[in-house]
Coordinates of C-alpha atoms and ligand atoms in Angstrom, one line a residue:
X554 CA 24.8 38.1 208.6
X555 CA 24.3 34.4 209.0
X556 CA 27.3 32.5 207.3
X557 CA 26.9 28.3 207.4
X558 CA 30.0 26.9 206.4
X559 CA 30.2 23.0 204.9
X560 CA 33.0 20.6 205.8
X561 CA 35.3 19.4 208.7
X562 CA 38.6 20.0 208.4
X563 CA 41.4 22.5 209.2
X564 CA 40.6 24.4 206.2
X565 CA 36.8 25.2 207.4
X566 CA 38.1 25.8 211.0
X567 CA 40.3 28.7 209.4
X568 CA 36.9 29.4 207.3
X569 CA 34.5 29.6 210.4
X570 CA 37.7 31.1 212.4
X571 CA 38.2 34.1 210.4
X572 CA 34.3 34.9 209.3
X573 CA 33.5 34.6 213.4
X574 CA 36.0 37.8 213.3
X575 CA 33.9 40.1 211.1
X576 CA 31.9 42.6 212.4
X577 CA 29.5 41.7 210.2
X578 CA 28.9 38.4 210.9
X579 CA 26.2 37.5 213.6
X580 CA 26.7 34.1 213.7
X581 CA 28.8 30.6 212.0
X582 CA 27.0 27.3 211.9
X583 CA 29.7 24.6 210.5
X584 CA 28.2 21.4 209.6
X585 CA 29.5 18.7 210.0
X586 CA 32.5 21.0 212.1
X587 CA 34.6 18.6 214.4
X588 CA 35.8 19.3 218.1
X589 CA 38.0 22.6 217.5
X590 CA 35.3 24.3 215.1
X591 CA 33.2 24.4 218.6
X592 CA 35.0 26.9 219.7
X593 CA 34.2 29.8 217.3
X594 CA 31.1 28.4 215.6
X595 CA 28.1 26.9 216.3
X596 CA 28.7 22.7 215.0
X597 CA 25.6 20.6 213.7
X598 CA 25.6 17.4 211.8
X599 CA 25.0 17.5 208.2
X600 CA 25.9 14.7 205.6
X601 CA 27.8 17.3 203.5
X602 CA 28.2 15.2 200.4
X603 CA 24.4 15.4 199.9
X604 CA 22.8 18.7 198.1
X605 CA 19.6 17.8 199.1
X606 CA 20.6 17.4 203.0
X607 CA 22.5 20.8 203.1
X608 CA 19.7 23.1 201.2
X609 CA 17.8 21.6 203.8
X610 CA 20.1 22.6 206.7
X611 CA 21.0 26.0 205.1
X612 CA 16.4 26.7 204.8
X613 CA 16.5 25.5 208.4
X614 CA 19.0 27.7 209.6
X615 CA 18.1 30.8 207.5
X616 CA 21.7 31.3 206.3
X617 CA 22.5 34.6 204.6
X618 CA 25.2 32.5 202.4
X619 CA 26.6 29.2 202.5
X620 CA 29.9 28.4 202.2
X621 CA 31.4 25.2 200.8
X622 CA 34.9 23.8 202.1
X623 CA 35.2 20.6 200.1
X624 CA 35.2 19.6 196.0
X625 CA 33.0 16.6 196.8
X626 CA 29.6 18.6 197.6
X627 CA 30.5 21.0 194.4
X628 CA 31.1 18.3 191.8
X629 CA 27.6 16.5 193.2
X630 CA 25.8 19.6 192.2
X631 CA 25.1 21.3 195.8
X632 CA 25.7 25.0 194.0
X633 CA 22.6 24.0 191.6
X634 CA 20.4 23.4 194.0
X635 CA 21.3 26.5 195.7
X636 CA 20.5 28.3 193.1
X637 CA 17.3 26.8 192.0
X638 CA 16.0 27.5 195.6
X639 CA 17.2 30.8 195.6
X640 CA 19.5 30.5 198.0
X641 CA 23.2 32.1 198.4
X642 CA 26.2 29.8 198.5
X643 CA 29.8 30.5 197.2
X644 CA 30.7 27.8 195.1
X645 CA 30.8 26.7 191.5
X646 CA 28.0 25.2 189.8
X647 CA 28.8 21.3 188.8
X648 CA 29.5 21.7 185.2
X649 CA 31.9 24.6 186.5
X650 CA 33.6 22.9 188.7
X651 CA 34.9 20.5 186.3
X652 CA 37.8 22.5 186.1
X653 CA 38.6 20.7 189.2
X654 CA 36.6 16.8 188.5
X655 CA 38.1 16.7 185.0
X656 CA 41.6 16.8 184.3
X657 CA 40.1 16.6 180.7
X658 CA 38.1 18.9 180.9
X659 CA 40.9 21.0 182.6
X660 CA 43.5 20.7 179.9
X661 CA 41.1 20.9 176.9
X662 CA 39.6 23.6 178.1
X663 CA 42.8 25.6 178.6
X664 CA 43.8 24.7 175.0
X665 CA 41.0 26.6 174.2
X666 CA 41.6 29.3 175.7
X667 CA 45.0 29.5 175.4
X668 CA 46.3 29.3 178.8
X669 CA 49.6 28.2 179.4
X670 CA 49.6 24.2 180.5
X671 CA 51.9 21.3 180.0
X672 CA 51.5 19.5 176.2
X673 CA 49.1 16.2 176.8
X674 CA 47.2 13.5 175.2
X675 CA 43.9 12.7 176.3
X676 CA 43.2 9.1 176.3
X677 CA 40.5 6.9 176.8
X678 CA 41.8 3.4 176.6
X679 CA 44.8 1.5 177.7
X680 CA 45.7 0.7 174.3
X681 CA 45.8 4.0 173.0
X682 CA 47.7 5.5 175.8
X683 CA 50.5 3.0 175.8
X684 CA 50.7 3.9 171.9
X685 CA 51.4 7.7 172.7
X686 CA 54.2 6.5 175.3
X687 CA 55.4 4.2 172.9
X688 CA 55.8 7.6 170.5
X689 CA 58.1 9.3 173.0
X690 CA 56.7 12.3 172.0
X691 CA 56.7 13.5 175.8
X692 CA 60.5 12.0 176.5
X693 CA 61.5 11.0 179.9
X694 CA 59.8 12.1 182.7
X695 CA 56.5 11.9 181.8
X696 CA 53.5 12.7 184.0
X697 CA 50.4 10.5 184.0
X698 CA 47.3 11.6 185.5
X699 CA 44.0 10.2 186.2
X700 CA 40.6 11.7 184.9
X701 CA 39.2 12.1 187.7
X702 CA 39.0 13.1 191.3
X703 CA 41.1 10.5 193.5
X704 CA 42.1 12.1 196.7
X705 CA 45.7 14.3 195.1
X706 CA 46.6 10.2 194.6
X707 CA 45.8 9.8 190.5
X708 CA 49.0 11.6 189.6
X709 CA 52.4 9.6 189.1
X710 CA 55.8 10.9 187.1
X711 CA 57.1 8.2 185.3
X712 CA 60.7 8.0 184.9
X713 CA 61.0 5.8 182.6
X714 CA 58.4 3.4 180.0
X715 CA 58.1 0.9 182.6
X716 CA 56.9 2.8 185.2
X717 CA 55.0 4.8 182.9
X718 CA 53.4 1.7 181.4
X719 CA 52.8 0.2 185.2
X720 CA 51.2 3.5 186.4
X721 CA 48.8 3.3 183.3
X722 CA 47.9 -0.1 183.6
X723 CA 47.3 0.7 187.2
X724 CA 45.1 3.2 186.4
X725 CA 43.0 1.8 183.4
X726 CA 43.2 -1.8 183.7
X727 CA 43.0 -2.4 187.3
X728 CA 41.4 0.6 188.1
X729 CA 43.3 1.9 191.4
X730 CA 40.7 4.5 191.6
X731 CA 37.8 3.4 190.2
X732 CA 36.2 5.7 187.7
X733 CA 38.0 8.5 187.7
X734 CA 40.9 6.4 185.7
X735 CA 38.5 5.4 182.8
X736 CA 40.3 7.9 180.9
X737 CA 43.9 9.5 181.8
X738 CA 45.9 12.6 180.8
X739 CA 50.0 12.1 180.0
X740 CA 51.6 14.9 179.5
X741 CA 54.8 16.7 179.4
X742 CA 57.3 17.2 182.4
X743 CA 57.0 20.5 183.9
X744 CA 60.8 22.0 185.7
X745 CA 60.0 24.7 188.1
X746 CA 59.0 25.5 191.1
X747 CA 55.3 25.5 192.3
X748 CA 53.2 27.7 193.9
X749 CA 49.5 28.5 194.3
X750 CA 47.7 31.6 193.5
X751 CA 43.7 31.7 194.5
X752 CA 41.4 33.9 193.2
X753 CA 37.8 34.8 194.7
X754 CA 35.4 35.7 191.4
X755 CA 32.0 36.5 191.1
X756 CA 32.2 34.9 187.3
X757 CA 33.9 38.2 185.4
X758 CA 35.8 40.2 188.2
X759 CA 38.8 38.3 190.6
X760 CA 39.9 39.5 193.9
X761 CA 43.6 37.5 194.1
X762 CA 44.8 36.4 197.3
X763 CA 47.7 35.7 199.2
X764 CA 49.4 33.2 197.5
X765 CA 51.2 30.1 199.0
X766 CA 53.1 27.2 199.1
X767 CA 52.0 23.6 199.7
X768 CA 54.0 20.3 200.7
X769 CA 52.4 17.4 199.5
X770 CA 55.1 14.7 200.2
X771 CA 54.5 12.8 203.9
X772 CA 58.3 13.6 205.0
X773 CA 61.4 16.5 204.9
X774 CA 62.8 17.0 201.9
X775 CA 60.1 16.3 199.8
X776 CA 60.5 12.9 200.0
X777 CA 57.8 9.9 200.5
X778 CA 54.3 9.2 198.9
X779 CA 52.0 12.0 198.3
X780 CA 49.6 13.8 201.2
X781 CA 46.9 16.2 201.1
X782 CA 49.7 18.7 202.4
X783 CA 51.5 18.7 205.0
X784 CA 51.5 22.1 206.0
X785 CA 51.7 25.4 204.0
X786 CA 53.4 29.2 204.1
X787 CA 51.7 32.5 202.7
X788 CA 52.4 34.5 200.7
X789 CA 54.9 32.6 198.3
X790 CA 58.3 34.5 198.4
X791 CA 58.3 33.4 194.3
X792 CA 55.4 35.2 193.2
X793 CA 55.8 39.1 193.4
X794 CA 53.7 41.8 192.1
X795 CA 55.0 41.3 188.2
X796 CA 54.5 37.6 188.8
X797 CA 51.1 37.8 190.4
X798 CA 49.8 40.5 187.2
X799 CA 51.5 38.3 184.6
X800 CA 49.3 35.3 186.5
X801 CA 46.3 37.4 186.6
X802 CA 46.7 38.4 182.9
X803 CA 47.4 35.5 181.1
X804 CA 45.8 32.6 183.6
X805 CA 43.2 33.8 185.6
X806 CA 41.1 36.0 183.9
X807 CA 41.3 34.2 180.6
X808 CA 40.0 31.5 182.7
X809 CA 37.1 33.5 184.1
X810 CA 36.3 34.4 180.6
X811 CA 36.7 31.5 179.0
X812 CA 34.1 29.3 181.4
X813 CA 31.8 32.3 181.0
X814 CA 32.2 32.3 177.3
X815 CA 31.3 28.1 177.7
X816 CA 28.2 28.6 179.7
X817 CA 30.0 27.3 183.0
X818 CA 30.2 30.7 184.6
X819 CA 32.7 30.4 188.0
X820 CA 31.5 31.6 191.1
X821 CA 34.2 31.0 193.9
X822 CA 37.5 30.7 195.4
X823 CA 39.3 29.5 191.9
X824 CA 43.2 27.7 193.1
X825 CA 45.7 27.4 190.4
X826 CA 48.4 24.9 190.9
X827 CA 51.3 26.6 189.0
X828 CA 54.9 25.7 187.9
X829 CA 57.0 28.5 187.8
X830 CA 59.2 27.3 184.2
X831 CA 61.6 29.2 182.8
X832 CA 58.8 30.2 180.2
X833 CA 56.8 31.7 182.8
X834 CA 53.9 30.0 185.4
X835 CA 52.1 27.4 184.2
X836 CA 48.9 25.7 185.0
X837 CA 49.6 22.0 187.0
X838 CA 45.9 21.4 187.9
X839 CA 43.0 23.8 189.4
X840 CA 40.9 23.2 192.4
X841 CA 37.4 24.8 192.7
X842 CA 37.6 25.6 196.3
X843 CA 40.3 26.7 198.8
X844 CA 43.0 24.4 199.6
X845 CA 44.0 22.3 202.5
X846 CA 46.3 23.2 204.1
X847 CA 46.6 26.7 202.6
X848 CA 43.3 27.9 203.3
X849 CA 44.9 28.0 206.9
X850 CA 47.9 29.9 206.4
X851 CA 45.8 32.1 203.3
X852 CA 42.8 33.5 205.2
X853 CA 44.4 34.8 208.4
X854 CA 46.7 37.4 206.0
X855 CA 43.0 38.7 204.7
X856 CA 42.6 42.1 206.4
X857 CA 38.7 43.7 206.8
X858 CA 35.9 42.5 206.5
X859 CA 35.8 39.2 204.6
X860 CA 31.9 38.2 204.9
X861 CA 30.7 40.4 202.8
X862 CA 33.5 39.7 199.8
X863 CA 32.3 36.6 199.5
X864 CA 28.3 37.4 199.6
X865 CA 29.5 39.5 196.9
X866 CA 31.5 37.0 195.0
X867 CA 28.1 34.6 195.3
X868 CA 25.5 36.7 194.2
X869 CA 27.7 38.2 191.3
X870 CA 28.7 41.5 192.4
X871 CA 31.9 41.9 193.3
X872 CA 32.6 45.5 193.6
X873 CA 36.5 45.5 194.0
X874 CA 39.2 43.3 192.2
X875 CA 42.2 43.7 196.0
X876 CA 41.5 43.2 198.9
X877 CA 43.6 44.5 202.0
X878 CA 46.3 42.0 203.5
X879 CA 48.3 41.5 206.5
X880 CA 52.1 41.8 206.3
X881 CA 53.5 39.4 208.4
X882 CA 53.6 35.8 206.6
X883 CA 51.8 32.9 208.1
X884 CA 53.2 29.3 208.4
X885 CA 51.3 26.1 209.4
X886 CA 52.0 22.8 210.2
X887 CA 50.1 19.9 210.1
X888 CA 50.5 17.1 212.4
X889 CA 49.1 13.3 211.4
X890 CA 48.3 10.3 212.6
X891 CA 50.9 7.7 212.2
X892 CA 50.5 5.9 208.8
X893 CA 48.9 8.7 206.8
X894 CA 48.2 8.9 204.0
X895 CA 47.4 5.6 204.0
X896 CA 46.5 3.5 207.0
X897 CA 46.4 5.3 210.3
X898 CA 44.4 4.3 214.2
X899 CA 41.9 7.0 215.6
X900 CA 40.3 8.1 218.6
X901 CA 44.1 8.7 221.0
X902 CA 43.5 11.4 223.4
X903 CA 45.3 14.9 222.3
X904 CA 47.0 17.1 224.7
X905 CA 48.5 20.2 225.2
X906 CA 46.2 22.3 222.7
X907 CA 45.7 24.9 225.0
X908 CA 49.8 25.6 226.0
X909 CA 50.1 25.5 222.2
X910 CA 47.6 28.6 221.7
X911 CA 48.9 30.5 224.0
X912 CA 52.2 30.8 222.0
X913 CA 52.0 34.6 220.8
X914 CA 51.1 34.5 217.6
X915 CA 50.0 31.1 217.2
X916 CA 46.3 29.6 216.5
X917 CA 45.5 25.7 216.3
X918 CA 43.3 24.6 213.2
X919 CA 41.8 21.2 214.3
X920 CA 40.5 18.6 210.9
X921 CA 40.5 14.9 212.9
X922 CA 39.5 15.7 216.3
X923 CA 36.3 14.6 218.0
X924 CA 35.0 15.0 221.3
X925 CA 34.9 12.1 223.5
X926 CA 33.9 12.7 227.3
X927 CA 36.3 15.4 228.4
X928 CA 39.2 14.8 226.0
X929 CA 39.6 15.7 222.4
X930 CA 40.7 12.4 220.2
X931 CA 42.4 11.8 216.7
X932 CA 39.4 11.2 214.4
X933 CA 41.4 11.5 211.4
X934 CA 44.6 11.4 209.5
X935 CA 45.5 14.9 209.0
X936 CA 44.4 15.7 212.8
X937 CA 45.7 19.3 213.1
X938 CA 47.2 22.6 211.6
X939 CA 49.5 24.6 214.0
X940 CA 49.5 28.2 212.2
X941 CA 52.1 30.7 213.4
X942 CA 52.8 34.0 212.2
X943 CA 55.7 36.5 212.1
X944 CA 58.1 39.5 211.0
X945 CA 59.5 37.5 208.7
X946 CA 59.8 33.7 207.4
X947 CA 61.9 32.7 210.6
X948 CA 59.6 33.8 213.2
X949 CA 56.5 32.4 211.7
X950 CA 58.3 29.1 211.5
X951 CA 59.8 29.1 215.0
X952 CA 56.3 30.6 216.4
X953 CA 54.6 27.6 214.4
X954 CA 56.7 25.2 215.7
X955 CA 57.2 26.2 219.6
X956 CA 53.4 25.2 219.1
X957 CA 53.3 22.3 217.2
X958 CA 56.1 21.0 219.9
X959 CA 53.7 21.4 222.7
X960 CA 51.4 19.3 221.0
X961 CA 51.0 15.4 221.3
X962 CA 49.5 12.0 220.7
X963 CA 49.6 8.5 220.3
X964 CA 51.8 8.3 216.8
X965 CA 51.9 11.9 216.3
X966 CA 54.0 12.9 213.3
X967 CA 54.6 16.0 211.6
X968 CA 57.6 17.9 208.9
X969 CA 60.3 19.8 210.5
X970 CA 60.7 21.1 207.5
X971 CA 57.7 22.8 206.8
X972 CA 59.0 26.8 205.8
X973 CA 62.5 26.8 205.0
X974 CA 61.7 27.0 201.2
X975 CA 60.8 30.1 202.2
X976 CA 63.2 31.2 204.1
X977 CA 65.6 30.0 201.7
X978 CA 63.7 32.3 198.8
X979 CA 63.1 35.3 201.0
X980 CA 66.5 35.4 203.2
X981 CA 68.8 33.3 200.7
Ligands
AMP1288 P1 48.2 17.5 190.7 O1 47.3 16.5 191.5 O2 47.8 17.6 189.3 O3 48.4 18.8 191.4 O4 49.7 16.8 190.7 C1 50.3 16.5 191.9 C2 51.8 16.9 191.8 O5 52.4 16.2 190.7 C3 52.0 18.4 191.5 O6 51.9 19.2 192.7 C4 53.3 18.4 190.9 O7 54.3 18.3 191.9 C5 53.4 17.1 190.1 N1 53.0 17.4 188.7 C6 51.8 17.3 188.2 N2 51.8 17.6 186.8 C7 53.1 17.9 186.6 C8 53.9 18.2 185.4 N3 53.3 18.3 184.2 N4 55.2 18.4 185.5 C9 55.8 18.3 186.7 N5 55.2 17.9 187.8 C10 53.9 17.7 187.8
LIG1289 N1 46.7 21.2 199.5 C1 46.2 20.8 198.2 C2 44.8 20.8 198.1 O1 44.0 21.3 198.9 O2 44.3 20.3 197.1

């Protein structure tokens, strides 16, 4: 089998990393890759956020199936076109994907289908959504969300009216990101703890994943603004068997169903966001897609042959609802360019990538590196995933670490943090 994979980041090095291992799998062409994909796949350019440009690529190359990293190409339609042409690609259609571009969409559609979610009003103007906070019908925190996609930035909790009423104004009035706050979702305060579960579905049958853990805040302890994630463990300690079939039963398959039942059939890797409340998990958002950073800590644990799951999962015949997984838990940590998530310098020469490999146990995801000359370079904010795995909790996070330390750059910056939730869960 041919697989091309789309994006450039950590996630579709762990993507092109672990198809590259199947025995099934001839060759990996990642477009537009970056300067660690080279080393397990074959790297061409593509402008991914363009259907047009990669149905093009994907003819040119003869791809058995495509594989899509990032929201952006999904939510611009690049499944459709696939599918018009006849051509295989994992990935949910646009009006499917939704799920993901519509926070909406999201919550309305859950409504529906009666899958457990935080309480919300939709609104569509400034004036109407400073009514519903003047109702305190959600009390004190209150979450406001953007409409649309803005980067894991379109999501404050409130503490109090003003800061609610700020963040709205924010949003609707001076649109902080564009669109996507024309309308926003407030809703109810979730307590818990979160974790992620993923699901692979051909559109009626799920294979479910490890699940994992994300940390989205820039420093330890959870604290500072809002990243991408800064690194990731798998499988969450939180979610055991009873969890994951209580997830299954009452969020994921209804969800399956329910976009069937609408005419939005979901092909893909399907991520649910969860709070774990004392009423059970509960949908926080969905993505259409794997995540990032967990897709790096999440695919390694997937034992066999993974190819050919996923061809299945595109062409609508999956023909088994598990899929074998490794035992030993994965942890990764990202390291960053100084300044993310917001403004951050590029192109600082990186060294010690190859000390940090040869940790036992360890493998390097890259996301912002380029080649320049001899050296590899920062090209990005998120530059790197360091992915070590273990016995238990502890080793993994040591292993991840002693490679992670090996590591460095101009302004390098990374969690030392990244893991002990787990190994607070699992070892108490
Ligand atoms: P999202 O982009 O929807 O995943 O939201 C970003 C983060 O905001 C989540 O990971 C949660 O930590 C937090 N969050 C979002 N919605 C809620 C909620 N209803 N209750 C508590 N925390 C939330
Ligand atoms: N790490 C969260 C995401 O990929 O959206």
């Amino acid at each position: 089998m041919k697989l091309l994979v789309i994006g450039s980041g950590a996630r579709e090095h762990a993507l092109a990393w672990r198809l590259a291992r199947d025995g099934s799998v001839g060759e990996v062409v990642c477009a537009p890759g970056n300067a660690g994909i080279e080393q397990c796949a074959r790297v061409t350019p593509v402008e991914a956020g363009d259907p047009e440009a990669v149905l093009a690529l994907a003819e040119r190359e003869a791809a058995d199936l495509t594989v899509v990293g990032p929201e952006v190409p999904l939510t611009r339609g690049v499944a459709d076109r696939f599918a018009a042409a006849g051509r295989l690609l994992l990935g949910p259609t646009r009006l499917a994907a939704e799920l993901e571009s519509s926070k909406a969409f999201a919550k309305q559609f859950m409504a529906r289908h009666g899958v457990p979610t935080a309480r919300c009003q939709i609104c569509e103007s400034p004036e109407v959504a400073l009514a519903v906070l003047a109702t305190r019908q959600f009390g004190y925190p209150v979450v406001i969300k953007a409409d649309g996609l803005a980067a894991g930035k379109g999501v404050v909790v409130a503490t109090d009216q003003l800061n609610a009423s700020v963040a709205i104004r924010a949003m609707m009035v001076d649109r902080r990101f564009g669109d996507a706050g024309a309308r926003i979702v407030i809703e109810e305060f979730m307590e818990g703890q979160e974790a992620s579960v993923f699901a692979l579905t051909d559109g009626r049958r799920a294979v479910l994943l490890p699940t994992a853990q994300d940390h989205k805040r820039a420093f330890d302890n959870d604290q500072g603004p809002n990243t991408g994630g800064m690194g990731a463990f798998a499988p969450s300690p939180l979610v055991d068997d009873a969890m994951l079939d209580r997830v299954r039963d009452t969020i994921v398959m209804p969800v399956i169903e329910g976009m069937r039942a609408e005419g939005r059939e979901f092909r893909g890797f399907l991520y649910a966001g969860l709070m774990l409340t004392a009423d059970g998990p509960k949908v926080v958002e969905f993505n259409v897609r794997m995540g990032d950073p967990e897709a790096q800590v999440v695919l390694p644990m997937i034992d066999g042959e993974l190819a050919p799951l996923l061809r299945d999962a595109a062409a609508g015949r999956l023909g088994q609802d598990t899929c074998r997984v490794r035992e030993w838990p994965r942890v990764g940590v990202v390291i960053a360019s100084a300044g993310y998530p917001d403004k951050y310098e590029t192109g600082k020469p990186i060294s010690g990538l190859g000390a940090a490999a040869s940790v036992p146990g360890v493998v390097v995801f890259h996301a912002g590196t380029a080649r320049r000359g001899n050296d590899i370079v920062t090209a990005g904010g998120r530059v790197l995933t360091v992915v070590g795995e273990g016995q238990d909790y502890r080793q993994a996070v040591s292993r991840a670490y002693e490679g992670a330390r090996r590591i460095a750059f101009d302004g390098a910056f990374m969690r030392k943090d990244i893991g002990q939730k787990a190994i607070r869960a699992a070892h108490g």
